[in-house]
Coordinates of C-alpha atoms in Angstrom, one line a residue:
X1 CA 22.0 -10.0 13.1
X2 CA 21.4 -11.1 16.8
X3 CA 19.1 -8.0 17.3
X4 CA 16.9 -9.5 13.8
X5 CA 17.1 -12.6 14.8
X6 CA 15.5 -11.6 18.1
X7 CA 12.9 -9.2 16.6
X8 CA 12.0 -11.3 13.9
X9 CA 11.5 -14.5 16.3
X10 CA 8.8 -12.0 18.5
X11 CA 7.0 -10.8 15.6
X12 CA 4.9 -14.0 14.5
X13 CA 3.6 -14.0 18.0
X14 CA 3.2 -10.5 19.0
X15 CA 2.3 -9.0 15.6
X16 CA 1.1 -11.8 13.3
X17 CA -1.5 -10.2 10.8
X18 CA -1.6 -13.1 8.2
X19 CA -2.6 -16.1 10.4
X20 CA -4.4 -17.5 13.4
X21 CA -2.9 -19.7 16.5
X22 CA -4.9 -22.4 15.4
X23 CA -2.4 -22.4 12.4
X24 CA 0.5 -24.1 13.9
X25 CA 4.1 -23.7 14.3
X26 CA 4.2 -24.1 10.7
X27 CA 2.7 -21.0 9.2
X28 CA 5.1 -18.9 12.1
X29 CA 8.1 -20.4 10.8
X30 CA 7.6 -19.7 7.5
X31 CA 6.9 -16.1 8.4
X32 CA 9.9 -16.1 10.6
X33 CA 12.2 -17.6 8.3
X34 CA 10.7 -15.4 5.0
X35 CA 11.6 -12.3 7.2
X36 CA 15.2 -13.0 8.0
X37 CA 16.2 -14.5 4.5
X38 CA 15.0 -10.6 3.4
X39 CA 17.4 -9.6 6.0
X40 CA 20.3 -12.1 4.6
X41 CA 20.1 -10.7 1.1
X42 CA 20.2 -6.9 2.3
X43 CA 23.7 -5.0 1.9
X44 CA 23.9 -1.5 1.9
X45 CA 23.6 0.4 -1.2
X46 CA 27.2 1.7 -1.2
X47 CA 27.9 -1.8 -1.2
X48 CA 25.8 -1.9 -3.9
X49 CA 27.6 0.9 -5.7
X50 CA 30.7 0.1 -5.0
X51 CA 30.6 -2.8 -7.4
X52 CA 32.1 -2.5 -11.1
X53 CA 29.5 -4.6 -12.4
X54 CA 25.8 -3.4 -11.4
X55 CA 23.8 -2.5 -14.2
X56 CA 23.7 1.2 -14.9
X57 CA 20.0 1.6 -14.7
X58 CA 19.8 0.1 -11.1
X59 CA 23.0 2.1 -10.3
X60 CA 21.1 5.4 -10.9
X61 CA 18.1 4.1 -9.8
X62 CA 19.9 3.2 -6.5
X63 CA 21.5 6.7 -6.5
X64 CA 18.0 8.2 -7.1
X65 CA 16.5 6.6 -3.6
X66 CA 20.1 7.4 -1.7
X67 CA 19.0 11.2 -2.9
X68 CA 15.1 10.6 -1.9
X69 CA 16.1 9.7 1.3
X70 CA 18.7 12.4 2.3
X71 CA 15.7 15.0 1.2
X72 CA 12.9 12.9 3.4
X73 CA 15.0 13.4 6.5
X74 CA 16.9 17.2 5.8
X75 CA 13.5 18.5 3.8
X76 CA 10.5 16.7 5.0
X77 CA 11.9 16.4 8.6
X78 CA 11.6 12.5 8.4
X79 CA 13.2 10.4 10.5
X80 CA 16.6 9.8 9.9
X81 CA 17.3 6.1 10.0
X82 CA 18.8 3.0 8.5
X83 CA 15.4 2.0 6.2
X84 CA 16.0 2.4 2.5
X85 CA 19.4 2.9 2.9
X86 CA 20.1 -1.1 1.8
X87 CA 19.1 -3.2 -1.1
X88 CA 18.4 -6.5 -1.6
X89 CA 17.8 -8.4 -4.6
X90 CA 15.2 -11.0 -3.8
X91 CA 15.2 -12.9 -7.5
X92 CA 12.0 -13.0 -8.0
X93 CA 9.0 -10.7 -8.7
X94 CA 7.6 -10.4 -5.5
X95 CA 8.3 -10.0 -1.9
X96 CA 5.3 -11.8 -0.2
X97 CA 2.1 -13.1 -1.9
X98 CA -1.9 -12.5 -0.2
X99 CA -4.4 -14.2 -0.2
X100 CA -8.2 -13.1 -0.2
X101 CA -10.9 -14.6 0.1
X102 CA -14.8 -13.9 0.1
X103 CA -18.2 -15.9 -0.2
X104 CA -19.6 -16.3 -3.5
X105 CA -21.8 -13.6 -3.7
X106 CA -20.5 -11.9 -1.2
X107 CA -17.7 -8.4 -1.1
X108 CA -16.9 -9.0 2.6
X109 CA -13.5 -10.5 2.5
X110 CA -12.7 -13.6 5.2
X111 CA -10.6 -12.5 8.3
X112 CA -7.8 -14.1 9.8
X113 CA -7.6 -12.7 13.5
X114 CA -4.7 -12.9 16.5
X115 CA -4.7 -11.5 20.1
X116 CA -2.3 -8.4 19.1
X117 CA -2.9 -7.4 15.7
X118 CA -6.9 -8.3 15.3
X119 CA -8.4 -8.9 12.4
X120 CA -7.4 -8.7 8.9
X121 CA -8.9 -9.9 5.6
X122 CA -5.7 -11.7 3.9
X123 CA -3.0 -14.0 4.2
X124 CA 0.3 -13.6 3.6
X125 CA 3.2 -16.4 2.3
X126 CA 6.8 -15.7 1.1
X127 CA 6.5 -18.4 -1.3
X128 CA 4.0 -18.7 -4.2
X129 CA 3.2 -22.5 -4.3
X130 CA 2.1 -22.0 -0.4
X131 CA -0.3 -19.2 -0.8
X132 CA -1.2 -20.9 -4.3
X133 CA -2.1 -23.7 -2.0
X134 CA -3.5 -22.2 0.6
X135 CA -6.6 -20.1 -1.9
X136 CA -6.8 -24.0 -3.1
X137 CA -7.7 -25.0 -0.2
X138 CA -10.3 -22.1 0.8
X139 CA -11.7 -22.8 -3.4
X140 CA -12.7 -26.2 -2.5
X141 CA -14.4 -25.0 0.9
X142 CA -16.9 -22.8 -1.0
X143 CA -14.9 -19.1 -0.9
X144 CA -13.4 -17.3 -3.9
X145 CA -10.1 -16.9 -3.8
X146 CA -7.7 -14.4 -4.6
X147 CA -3.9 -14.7 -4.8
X148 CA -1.7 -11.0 -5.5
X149 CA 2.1 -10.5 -5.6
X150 CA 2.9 -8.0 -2.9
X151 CA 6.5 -6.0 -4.1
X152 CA 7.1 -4.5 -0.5
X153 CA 6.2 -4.7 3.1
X154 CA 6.9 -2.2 6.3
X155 CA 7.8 -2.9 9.6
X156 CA 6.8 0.1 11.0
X157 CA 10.2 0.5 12.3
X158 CA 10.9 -2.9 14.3
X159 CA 13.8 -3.2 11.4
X160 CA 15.1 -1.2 8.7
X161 CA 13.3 -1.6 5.7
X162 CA 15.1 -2.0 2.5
X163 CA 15.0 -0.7 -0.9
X164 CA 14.2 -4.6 -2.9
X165 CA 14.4 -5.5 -6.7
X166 CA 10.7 -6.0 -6.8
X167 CA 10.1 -2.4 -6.5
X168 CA 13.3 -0.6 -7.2
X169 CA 12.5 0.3 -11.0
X170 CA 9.7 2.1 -10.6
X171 CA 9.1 5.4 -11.8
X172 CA 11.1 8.0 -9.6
X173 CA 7.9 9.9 -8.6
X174 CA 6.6 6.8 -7.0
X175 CA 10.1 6.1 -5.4
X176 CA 10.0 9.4 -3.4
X177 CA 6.1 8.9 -3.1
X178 CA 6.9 5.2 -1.3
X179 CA 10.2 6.7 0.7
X180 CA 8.0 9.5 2.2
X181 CA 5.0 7.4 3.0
X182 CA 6.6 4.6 5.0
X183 CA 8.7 7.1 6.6
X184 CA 5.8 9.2 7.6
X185 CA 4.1 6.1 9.4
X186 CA 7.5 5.9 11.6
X187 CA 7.1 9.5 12.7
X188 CA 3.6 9.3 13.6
X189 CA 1.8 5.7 13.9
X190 CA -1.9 5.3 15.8
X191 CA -2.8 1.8 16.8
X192 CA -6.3 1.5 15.7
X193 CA -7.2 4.1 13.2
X194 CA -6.1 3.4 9.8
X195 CA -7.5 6.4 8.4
X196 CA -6.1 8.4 11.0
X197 CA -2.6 6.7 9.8
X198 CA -3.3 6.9 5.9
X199 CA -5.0 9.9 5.6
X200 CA -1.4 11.2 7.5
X201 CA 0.7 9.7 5.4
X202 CA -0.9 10.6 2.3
X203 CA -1.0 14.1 3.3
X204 CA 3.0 14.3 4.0
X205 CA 3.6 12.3 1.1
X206 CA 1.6 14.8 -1.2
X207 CA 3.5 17.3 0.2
X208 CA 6.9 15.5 0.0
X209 CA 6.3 14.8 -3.5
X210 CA 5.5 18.1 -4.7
X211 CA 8.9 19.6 -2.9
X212 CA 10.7 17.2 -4.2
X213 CA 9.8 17.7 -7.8
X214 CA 10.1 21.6 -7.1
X215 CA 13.6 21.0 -5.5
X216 CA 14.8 19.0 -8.5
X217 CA 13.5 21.8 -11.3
X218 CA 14.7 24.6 -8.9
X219 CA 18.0 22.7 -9.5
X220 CA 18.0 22.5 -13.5
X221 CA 16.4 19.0 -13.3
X222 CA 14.5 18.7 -16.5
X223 CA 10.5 19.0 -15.9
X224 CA 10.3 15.9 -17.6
X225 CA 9.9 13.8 -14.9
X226 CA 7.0 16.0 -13.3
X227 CA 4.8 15.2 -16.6
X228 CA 5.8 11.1 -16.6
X229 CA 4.6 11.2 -12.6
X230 CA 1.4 12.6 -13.7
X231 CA 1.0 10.9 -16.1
X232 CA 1.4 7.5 -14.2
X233 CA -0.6 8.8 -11.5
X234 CA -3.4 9.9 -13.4
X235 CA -3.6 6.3 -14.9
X236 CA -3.5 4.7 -11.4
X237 CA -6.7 7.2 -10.8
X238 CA -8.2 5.9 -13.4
X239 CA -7.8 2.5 -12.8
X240 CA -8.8 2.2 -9.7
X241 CA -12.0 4.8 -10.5
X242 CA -12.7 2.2 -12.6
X243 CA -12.6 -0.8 -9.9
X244 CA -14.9 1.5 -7.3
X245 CA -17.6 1.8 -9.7
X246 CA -17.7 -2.0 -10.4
X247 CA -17.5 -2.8 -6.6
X248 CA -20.5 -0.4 -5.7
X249 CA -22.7 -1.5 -8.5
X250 CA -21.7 -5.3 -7.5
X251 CA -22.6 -4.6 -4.0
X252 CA -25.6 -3.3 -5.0
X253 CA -26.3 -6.4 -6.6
X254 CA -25.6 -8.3 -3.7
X255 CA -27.6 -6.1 -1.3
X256 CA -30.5 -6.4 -3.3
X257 CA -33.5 -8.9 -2.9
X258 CA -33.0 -11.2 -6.4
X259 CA -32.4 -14.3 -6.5
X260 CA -29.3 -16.4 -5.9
X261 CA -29.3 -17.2 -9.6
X262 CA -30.3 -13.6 -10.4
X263 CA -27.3 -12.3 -9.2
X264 CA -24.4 -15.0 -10.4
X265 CA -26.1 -13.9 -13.5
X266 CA -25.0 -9.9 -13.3
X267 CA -22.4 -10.9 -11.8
X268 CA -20.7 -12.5 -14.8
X269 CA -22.1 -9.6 -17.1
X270 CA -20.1 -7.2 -14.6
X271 CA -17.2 -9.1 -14.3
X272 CA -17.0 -8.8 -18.4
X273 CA -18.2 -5.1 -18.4
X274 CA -15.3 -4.6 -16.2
X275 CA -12.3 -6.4 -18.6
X276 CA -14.2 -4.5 -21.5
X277 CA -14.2 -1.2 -19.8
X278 CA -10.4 -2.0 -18.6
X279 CA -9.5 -3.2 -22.4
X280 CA -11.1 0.9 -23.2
X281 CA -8.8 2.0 -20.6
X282 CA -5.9 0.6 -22.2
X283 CA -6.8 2.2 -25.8
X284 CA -6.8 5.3 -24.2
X285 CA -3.2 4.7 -22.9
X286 CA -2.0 3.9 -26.2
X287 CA -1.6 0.4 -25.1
X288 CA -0.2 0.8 -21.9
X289 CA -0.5 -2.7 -20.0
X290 CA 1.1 -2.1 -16.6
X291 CA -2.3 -3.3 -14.8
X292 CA -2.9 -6.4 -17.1
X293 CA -1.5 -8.8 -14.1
X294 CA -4.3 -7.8 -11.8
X295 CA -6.7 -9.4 -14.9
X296 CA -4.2 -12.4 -14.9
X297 CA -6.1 -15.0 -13.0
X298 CA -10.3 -15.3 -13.5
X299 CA -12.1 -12.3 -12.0
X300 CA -13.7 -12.8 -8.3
X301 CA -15.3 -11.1 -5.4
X302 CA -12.2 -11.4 -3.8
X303 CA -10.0 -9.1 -6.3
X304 CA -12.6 -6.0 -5.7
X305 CA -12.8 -7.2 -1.7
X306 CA -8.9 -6.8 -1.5
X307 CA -9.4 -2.9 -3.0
X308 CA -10.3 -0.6 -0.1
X309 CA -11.2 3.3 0.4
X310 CA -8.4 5.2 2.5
X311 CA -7.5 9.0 3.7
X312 CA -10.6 10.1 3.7
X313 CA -9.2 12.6 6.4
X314 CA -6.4 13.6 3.7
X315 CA -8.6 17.1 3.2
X316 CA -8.7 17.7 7.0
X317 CA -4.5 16.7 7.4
X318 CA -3.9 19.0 4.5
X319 CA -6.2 22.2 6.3
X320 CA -3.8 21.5 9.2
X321 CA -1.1 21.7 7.5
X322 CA -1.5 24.9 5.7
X323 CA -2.3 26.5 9.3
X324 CA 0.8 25.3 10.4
X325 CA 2.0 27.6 7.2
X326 CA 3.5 24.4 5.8
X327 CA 6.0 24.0 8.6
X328 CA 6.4 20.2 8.7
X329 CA 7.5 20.0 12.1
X330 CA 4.9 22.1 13.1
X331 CA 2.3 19.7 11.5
X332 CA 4.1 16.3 12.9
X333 CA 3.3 17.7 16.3
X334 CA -0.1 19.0 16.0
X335 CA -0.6 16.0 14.4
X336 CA 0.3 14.1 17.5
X337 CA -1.7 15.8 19.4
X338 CA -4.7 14.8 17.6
X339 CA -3.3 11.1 18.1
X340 CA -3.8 11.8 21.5
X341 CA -7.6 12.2 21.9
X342 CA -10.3 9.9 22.2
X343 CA -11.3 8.8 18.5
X344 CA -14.7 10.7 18.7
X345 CA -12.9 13.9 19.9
X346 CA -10.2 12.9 17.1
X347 CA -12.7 13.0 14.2
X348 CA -14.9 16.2 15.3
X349 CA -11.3 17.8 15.2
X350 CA -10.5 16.4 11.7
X351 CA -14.1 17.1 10.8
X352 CA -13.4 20.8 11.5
X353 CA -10.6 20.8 9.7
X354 CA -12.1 19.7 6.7
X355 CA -15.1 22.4 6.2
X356 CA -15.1 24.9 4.5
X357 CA -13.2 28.4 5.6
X358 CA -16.3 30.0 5.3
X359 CA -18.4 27.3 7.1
X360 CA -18.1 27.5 10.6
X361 CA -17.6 24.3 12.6
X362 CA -20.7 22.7 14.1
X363 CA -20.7 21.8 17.4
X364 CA -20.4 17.9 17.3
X365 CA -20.0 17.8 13.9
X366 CA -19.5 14.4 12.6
X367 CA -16.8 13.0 10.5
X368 CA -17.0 14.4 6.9
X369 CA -17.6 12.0 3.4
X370 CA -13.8 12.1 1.5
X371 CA -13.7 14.5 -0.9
X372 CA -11.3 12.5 -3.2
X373 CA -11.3 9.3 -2.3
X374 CA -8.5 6.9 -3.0
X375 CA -8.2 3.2 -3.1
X376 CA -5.6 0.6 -2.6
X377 CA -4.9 -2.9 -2.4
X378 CA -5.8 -4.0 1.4
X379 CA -2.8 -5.8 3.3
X380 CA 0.4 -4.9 1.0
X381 CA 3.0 -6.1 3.9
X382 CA 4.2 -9.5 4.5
X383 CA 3.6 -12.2 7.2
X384 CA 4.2 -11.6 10.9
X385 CA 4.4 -7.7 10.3
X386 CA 2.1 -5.2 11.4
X387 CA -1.5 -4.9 9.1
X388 CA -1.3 -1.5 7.6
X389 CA -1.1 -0.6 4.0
X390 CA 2.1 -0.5 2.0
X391 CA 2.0 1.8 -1.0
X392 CA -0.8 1.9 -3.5
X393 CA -1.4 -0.5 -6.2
X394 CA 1.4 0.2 -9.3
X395 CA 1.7 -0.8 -12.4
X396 CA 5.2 -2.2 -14.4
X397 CA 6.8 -5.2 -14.1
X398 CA 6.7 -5.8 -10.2
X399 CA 3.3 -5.6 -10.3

């Protein structure tokens, strides 16, 4: 506890991404004191367990990420910590809550930014009223503001990260798919290039995933669950298909020489087009609602702002890791060594990667267009922690 308390009383100051020094003592504290109350309510999950009066379905859930995380460390060659190996139950929906903000006809979000961490486009409150508050505030200044539960956070390590309620029932495939993400940022973390980072992390998380589900068949496990993870992914790519084609046709908006009353005009027809489109969505899910909360509160600039493109290098990771035959360990270190050049020399490497077998690599190539994009809610991790991206943006009740 004295080794938290220490850590968590360096963090607003060294690694603050939610905040600004001309903030005061107050917005530290509360980031301070949010972190360790997390802390307070974590017990292991054998604890957990050993209790006669858990619920069964957050028994086996809690058995299902004790399982997730002996494979990420004795099949994925992950490292083999204390994070995920306590629970906490938080009582309430949320971990943290963002804040985003952006002009009125505008898709650049505001930016907070801090000597260590630089600049990020959200802040970050572990209680609702505060960040309700706080988007208030930046409403009556002229901004539109955003405010979106947030069910997890990583430290990248400075603690160990528990499992918490507000994510803990979510499909399996997405437990494993969180475990092996977060863990994969704690083997191999680049300060600066956060499509280096994701890009890595998506790619071992890809590949986690799909051993996982082939370990569990391999064992009798019922291919059920294989065809629910599909299923919930493919409605996650759907969804947030559906948010990138609103935000590029709104930026084009923006970009383009009408007039100020022009464009809150399409903007309001685009912001209906996009609930219509989303209520067409839902029809072709049979009804499925797990997104309606992001349509909860009137729709801004900020809720497409706080969306962002990641791993376009995913492709080029992936090529790396099939010429390392698959052999994770193999792949950790190459990839470090790419972490160790100059982020030109890093990207004509990646860019390699990426082409085509048959294509030859061009001398200076530059840095290729995705292939498959993906998107995610920008800033999913809490006040005073380091800005990187938590997991993707998923549906249910914690969301």
């Amino acid at each position: 506890m004295l080794r938290s308390l220490a850590a968590a009383l360096a963090l607003p100051i060294l690694l603050c991404g939610c905040s600004s020094w001309g903030d005061g003592p107050g917005y530290y504290w509360q980031s301070m004191a949010g972190h360790l109350a997390v802390i307070r309510e974590t017990r292991p999950i054998d604890e957990w367990l050993a209790g006669s009066s858990l619920d069964p379905e957050l028994r086996r859930k809690l058995e299902e990420v004790q399982a997730i995380r002996r494979f990420a460390s004795a099949r994925l060659a992950l490292p083999e910590n204390g994070s995920y190996t306590g629970y906490a139950d938080l009582k309430r929906p949320y971990v943290v809550w963002n804040v985003f903000a952006t002009p009125e006809l505008s898709l650049k979000l505001k930016e907070w930014c801090f000597p260590v961490a630089g600049c990020v486009g959200y802040r970050g409150y572990y209680d609702a009223r505060d960040a309700e508050d706080f988007a208030a505030r930046l409403r009556a200044g002229g901004h539109e503001a955003f405010v979106r539960g947030v069910p997890a956070y990583s430290t990248l390590g400075w603690f160990d990260d528990p499992v918490l309620n507000t994510f803990v029932r979510y499909p399996d495939g997405e437990l494993a798919r969180l475990v092996f993400h977060e863990l994969a940022h704690q083997a191999l973390y680049l300060k600066g290039d956060t499509t280096f980072n994701e890009s890595f992390a998506t790619t071992v998380e890809q590949t986690g995933l799909e051993r996982w589900l082939a370990a569990r068949e391999a064992a009798g496990a019922d291919p059920v669950l294989r065809v629910e993870w599909q299923r919930f992914a493919a409605r996650r790519e759907q969804f947030l298909a559906l948010l990138a084609r609103h935000r590029i046709a709104l930026e084009a908006v923006y970009a383009s020489d009408r007039t100020d009353h022009e464009k809150r005009t399409l903007k309001a027809r685009m912001f209906a087009a996009l609930r219509s489109d989303y209520d067409g969505l839902k029809r072709q899910w049979g009804g499925y609602a797990g997104y309606d909360r992001w349509f909860a509160q009137p729709l801004t600039n900020a809720h497409l702002a706080s969306v962002a493109t990641y791993a376009a290098q995913v492709p080029a990771f992936r090529a790396l890791l099939a010429r390392e035959s698959g052999d994770l360990p193999r792949f950790y270190a190459a990839a470090r060594r790419l972490a160790e050049l100059s982020k030109a020399e890093r990207e004509r490497a990646l860019a390699a990667l990426a082409l085509p077998a048959t294509e030859p690599p061009r001398a200076g190539a530059p840095a290729v267009e995705p292939r498959r994009a993906r998107l995610v809610p920008a800033g999913l991790h809490g006040p005073g922690l380091p800005a990187r991206r938590l997991i993707a943006l998923s549906p249910g009740t914690s969301d």
